[in-house]
PDB file of C-alpha atoms in Angstrom:
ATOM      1  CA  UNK Z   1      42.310 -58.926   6.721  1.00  0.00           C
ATOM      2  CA  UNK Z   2      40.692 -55.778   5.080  1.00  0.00           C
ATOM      3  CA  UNK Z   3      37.177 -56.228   3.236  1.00  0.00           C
ATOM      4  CA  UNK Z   4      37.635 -56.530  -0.114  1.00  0.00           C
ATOM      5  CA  UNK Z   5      33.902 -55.960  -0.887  1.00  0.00           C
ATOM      6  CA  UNK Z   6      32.888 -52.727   0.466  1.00  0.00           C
ATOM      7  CA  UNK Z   7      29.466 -51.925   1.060  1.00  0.00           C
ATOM      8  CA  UNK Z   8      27.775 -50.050  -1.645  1.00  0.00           C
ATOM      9  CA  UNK Z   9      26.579 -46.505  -1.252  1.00  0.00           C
ATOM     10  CA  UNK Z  10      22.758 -46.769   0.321  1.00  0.00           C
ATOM     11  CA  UNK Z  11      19.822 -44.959  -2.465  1.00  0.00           C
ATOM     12  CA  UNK Z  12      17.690 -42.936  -0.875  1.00  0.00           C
ATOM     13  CA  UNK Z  13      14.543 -44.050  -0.392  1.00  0.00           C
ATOM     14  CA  UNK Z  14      11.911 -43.537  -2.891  1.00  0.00           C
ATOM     15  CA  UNK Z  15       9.904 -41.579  -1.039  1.00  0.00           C
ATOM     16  CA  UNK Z  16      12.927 -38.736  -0.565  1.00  0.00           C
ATOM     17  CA  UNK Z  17      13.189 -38.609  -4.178  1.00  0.00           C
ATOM     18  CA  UNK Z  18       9.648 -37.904  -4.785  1.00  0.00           C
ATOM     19  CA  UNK Z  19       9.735 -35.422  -2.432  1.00  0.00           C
ATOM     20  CA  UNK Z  20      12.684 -33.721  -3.427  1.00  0.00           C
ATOM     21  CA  UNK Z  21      11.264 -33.490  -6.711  1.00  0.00           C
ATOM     22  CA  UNK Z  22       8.230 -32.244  -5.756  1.00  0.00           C
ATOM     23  CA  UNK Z  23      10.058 -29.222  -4.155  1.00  0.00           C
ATOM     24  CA  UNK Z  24      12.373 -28.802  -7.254  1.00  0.00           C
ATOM     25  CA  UNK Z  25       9.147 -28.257  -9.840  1.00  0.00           C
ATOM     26  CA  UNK Z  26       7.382 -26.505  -7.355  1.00  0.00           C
ATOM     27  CA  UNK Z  27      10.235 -23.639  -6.814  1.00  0.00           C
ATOM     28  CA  UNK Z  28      10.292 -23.542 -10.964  1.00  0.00           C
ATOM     29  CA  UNK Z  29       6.577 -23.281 -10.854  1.00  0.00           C
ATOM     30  CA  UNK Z  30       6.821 -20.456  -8.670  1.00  0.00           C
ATOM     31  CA  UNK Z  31       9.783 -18.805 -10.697  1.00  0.00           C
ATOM     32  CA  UNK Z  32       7.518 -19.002 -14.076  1.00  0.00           C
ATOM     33  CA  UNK Z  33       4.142 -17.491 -11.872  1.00  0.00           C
ATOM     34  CA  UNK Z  34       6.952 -14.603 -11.262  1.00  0.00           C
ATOM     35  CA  UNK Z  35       7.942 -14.176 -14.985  1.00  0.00           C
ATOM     36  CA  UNK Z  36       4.593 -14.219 -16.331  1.00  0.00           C
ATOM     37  CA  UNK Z  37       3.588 -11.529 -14.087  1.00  0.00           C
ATOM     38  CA  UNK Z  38       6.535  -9.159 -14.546  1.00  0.00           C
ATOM     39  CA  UNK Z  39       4.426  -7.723 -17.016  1.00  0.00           C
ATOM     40  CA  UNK Z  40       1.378  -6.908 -15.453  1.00  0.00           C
ATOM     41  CA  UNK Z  41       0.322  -3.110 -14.412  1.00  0.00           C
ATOM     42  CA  UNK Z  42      -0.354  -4.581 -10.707  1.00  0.00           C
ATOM     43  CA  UNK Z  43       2.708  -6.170  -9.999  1.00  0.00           C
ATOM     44  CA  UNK Z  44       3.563  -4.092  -7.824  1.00  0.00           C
ATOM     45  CA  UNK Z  45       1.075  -4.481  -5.507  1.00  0.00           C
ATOM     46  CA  UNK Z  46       0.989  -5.712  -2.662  1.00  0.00           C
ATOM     47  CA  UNK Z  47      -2.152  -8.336  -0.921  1.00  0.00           C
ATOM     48  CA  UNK Z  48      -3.367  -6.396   2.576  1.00  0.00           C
ATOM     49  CA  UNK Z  49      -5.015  -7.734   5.267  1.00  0.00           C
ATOM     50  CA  UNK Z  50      -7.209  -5.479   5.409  1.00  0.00           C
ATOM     51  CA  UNK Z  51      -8.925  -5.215   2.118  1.00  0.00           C
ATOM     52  CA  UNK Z  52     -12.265  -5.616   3.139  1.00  0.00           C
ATOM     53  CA  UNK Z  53     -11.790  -4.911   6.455  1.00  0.00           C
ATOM     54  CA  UNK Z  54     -12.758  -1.773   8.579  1.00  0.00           C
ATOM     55  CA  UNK Z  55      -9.735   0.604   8.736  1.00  0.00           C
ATOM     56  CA  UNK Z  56      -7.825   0.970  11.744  1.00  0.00           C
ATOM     57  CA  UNK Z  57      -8.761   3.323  14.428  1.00  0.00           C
ATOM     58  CA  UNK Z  58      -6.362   5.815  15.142  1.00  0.00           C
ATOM     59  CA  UNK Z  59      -6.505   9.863  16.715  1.00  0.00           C
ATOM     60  CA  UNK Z  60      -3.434  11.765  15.231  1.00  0.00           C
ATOM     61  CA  UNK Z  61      -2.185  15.318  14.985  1.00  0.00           C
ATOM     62  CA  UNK Z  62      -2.693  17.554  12.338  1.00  0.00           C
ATOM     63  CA  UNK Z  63       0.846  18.345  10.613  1.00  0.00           C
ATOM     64  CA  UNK Z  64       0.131  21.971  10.145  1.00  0.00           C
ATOM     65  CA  UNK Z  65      -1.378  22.729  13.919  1.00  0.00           C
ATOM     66  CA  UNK Z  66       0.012  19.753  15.849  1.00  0.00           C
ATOM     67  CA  UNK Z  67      -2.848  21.080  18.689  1.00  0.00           C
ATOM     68  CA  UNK Z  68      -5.376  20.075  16.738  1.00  0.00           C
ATOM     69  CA  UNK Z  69      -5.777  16.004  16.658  1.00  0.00           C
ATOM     70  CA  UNK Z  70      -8.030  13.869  14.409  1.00  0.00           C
ATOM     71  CA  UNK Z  71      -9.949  10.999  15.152  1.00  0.00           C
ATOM     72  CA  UNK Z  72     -10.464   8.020  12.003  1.00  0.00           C
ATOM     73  CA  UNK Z  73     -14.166   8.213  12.936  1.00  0.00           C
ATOM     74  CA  UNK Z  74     -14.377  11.751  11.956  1.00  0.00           C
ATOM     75  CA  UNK Z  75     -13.733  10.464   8.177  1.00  0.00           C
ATOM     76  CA  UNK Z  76     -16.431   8.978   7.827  1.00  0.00           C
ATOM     77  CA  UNK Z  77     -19.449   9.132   5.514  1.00  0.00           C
ATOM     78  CA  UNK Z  78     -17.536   9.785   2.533  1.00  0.00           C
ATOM     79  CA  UNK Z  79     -14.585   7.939   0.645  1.00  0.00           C
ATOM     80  CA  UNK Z  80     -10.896   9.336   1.264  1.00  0.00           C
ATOM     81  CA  UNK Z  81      -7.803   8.050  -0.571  1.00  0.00           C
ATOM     82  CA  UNK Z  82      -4.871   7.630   2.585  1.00  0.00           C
ATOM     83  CA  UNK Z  83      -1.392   8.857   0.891  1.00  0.00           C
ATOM     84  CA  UNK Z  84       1.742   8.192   3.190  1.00  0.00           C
ATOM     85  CA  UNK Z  85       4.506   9.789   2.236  1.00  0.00           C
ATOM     86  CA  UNK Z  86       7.253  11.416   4.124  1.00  0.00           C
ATOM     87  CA  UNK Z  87       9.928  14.374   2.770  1.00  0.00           C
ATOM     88  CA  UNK Z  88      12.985  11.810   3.219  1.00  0.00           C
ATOM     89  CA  UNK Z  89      11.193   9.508   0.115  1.00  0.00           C
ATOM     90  CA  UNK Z  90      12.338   9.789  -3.325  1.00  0.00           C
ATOM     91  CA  UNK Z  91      10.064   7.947  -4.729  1.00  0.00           C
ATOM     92  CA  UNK Z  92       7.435  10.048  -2.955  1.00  0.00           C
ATOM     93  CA  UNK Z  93       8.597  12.889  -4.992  1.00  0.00           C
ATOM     94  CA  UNK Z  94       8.119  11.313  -8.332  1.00  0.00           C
ATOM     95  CA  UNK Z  95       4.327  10.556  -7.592  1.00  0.00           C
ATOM     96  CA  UNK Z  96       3.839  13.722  -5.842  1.00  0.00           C
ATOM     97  CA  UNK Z  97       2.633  15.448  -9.828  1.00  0.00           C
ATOM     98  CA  UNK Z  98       0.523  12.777 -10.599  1.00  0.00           C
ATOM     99  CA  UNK Z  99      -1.157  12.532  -6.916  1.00  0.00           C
ATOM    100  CA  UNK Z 100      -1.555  16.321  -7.496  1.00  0.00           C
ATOM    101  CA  UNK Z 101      -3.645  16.430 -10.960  1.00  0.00           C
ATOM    102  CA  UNK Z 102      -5.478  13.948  -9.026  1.00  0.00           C
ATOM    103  CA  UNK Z 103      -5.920  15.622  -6.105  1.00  0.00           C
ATOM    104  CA  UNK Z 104      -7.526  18.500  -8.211  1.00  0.00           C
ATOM    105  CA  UNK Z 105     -10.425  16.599  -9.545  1.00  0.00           C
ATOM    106  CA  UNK Z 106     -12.084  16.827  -6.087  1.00  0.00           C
ATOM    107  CA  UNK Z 107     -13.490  13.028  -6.660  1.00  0.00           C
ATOM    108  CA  UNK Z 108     -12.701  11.813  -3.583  1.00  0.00           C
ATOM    109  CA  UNK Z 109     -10.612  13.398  -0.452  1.00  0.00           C
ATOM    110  CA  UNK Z 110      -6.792  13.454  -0.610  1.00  0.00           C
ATOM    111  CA  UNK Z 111      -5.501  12.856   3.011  1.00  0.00           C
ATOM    112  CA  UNK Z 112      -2.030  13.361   3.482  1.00  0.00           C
ATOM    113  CA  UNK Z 113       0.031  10.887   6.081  1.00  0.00           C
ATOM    114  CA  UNK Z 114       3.196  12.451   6.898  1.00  0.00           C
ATOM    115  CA  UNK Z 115       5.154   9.227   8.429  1.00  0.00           C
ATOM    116  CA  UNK Z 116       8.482   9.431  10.096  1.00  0.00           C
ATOM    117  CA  UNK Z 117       9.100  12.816   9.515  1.00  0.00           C
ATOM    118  CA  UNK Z 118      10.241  15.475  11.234  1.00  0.00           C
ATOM    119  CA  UNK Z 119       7.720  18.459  11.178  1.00  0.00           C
ATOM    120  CA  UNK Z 120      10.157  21.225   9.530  1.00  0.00           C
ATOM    121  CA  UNK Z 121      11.043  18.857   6.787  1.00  0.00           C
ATOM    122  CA  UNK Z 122       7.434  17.772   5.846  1.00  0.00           C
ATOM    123  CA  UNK Z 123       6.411  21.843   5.658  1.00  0.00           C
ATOM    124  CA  UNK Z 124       9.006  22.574   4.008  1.00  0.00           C
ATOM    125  CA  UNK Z 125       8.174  19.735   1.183  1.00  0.00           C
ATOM    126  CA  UNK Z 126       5.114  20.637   0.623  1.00  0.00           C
ATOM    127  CA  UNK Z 127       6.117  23.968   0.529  1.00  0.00           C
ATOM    128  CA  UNK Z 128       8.242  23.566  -2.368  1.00  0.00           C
ATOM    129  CA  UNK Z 129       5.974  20.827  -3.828  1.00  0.00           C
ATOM    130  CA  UNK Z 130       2.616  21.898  -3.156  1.00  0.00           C
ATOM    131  CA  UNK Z 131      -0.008  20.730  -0.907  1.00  0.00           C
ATOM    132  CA  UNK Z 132      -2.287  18.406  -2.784  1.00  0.00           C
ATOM    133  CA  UNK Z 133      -3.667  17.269   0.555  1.00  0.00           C
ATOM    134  CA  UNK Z 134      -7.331  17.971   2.062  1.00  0.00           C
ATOM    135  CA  UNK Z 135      -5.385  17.379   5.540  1.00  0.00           C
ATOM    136  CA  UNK Z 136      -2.613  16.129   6.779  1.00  0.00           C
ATOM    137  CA  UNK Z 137      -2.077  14.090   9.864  1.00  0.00           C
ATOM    138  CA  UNK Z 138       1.443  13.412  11.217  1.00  0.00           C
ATOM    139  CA  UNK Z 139       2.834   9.672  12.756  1.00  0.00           C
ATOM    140  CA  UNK Z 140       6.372  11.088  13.819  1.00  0.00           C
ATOM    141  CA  UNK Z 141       6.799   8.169  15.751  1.00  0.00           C
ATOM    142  CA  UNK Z 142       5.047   5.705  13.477  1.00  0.00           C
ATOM    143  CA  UNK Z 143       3.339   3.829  15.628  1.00  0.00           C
ATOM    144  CA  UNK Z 144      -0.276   4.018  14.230  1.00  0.00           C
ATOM    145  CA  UNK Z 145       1.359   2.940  11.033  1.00  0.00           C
ATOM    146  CA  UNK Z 146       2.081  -0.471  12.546  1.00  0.00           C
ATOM    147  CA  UNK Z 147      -1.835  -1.162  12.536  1.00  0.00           C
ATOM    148  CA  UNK Z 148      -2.368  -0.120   8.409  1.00  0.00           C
ATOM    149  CA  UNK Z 149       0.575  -2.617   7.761  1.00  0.00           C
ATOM    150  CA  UNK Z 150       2.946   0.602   6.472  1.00  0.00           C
ATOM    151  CA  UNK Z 151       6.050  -1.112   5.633  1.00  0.00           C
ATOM    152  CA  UNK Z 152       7.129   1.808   3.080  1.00  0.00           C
ATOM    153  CA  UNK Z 153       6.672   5.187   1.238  1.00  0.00           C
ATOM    154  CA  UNK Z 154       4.906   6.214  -0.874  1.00  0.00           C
ATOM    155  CA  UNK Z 155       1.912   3.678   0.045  1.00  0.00           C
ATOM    156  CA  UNK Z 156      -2.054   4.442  -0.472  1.00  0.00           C
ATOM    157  CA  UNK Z 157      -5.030   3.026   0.697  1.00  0.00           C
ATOM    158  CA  UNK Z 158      -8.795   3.719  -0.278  1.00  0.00           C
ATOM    159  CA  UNK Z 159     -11.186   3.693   2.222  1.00  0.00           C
ATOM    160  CA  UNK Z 160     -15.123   3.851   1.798  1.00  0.00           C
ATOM    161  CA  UNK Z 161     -17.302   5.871   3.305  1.00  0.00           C
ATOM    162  CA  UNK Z 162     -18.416   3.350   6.111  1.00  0.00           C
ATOM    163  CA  UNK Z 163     -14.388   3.288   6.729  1.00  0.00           C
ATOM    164  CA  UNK Z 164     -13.754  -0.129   4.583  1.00  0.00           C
ATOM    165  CA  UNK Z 165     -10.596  -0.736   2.655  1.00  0.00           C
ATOM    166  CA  UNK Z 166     -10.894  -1.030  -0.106  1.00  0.00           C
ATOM    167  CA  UNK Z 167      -8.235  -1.119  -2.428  1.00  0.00           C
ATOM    168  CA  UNK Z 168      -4.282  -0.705  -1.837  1.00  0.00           C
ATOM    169  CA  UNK Z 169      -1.057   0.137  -3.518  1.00  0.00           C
ATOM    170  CA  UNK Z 170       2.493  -0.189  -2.341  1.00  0.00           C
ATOM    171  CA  UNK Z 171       4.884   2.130  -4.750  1.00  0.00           C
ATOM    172  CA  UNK Z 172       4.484   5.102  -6.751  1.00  0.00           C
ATOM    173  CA  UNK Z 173       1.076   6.210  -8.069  1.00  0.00           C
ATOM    174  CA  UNK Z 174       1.691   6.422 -11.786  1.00  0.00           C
ATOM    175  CA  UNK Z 175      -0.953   7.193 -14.019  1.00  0.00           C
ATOM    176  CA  UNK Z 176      -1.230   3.849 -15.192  1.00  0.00           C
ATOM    177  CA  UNK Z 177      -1.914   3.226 -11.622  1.00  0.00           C
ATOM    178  CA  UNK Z 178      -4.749   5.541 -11.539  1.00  0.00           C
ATOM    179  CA  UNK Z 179      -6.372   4.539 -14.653  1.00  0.00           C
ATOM    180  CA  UNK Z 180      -6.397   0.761 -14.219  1.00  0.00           C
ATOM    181  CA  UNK Z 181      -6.780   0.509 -10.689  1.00  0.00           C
ATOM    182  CA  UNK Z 182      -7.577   3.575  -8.383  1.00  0.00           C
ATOM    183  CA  UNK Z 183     -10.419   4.902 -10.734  1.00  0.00           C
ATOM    184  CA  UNK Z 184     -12.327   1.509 -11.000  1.00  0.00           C
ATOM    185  CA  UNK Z 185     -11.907   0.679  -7.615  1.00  0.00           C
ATOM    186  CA  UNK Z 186     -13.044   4.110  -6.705  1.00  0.00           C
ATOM    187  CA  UNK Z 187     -15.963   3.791  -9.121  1.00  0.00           C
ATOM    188  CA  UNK Z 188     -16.807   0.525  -7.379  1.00  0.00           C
ATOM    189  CA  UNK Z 189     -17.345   2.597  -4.272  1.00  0.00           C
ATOM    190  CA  UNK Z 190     -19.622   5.099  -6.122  1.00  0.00           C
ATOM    191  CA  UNK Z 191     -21.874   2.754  -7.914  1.00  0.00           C
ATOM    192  CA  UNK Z 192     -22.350   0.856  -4.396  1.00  0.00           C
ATOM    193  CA  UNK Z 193     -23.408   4.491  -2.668  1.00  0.00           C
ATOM    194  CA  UNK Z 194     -25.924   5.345  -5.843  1.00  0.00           C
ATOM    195  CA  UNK Z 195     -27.510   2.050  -5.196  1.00  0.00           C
ATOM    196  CA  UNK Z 196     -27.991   3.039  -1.839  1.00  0.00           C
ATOM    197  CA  UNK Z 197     -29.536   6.316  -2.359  1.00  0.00           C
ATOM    198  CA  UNK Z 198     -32.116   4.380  -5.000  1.00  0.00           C
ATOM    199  CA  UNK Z 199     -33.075   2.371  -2.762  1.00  0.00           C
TER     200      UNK Z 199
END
């Protein structure tokens, strides 16, 4: 004879359902964190590793004389903004004004990163574009990128005199950029030298 009284369906227990819902608010949470910060001038960028941290070592070639190589250490003693950028990036092209009129107020060193590239097509870029750079060291292969963390173009990185990052943005450098962010993080690095020289 068949069981006319099934068993009923098990609950979970009630440790499952705190759980789950524990998961469900916390994924909303992290949905509303998202919103709110759509708004913001640094959304775009990105935590590094190595803010605060001494830059990596690395000796590359110079894009324009590919003879002549360049060691990290040989930056030192005064800041330089790091620009990687490469001729096959659109986006590089839309910052490539602003990074310019920058470039021109000699306040700190403009070096050029030419990443992925093939050296015809980067000369030929700046060529057409303009050079904006104090130098310009080429990573055909891109393997010295792998130690900044490069996981795009454009990307820039500031770098103190005693070769500390310092600050870093993934995406475009807009002007909004430069006035919120690179400027006081660039003054930052000034006011620390003055004290310095005080001293």
């Amino acid at each position: 004879m068949s069981d006319l009284n099934p068993t009923p369906p098990r609950r979970l227990p009630p440790v499952a359902v705190f759980i789950g819902a524990l998961f469900f608010f916390g994924l909303v949470a992290l949905m509303l964190y998202g919103v709110a910060r759509s708004d913001r001038p640094d959304r775009d960028t990105l935590p590094s590793a190595l803010i605060g941290k001494p830059a990596p070592s690395f000796v590359l070639p110079v894009l324009h004389d590919s003879n002549v190589k360049v060691k990290s250490t040989e930056l030192l003693g005064a800041p330089y903004l790091l620009n990687v950028w490469g001729s096959w990036c659109p986006t590089c092209r839309d910052e490539h004004p602003i990074l310019t009129r920058f470039a021109e107020t000699k306040r700190v060193r403009v070096i050029g990163y030419n990443w992925k590239d093939e050296r015809a097509d980067a000369l030929r870029w700046l060529e057409q574009l303009g050079n904006p750079y104090m130098l310009v060291l080429a990573d055909e292969e891109g393997r010295t990128a792998l130690d900044w963390g490069i996981a795009a173009a454009p990307e820039t990185f500031l770098v103190d005199d005693h070769g500390i990052v310092r600050w870093k943005y993934s995406g475009a450098i807009t002007q909004d950029v430069l006035d919120r962010q690179l400027i006081p993080a660039l003054e930052k690095i000034e006011a620390a030298g003055k004290g310095k020289a005080q001293r």
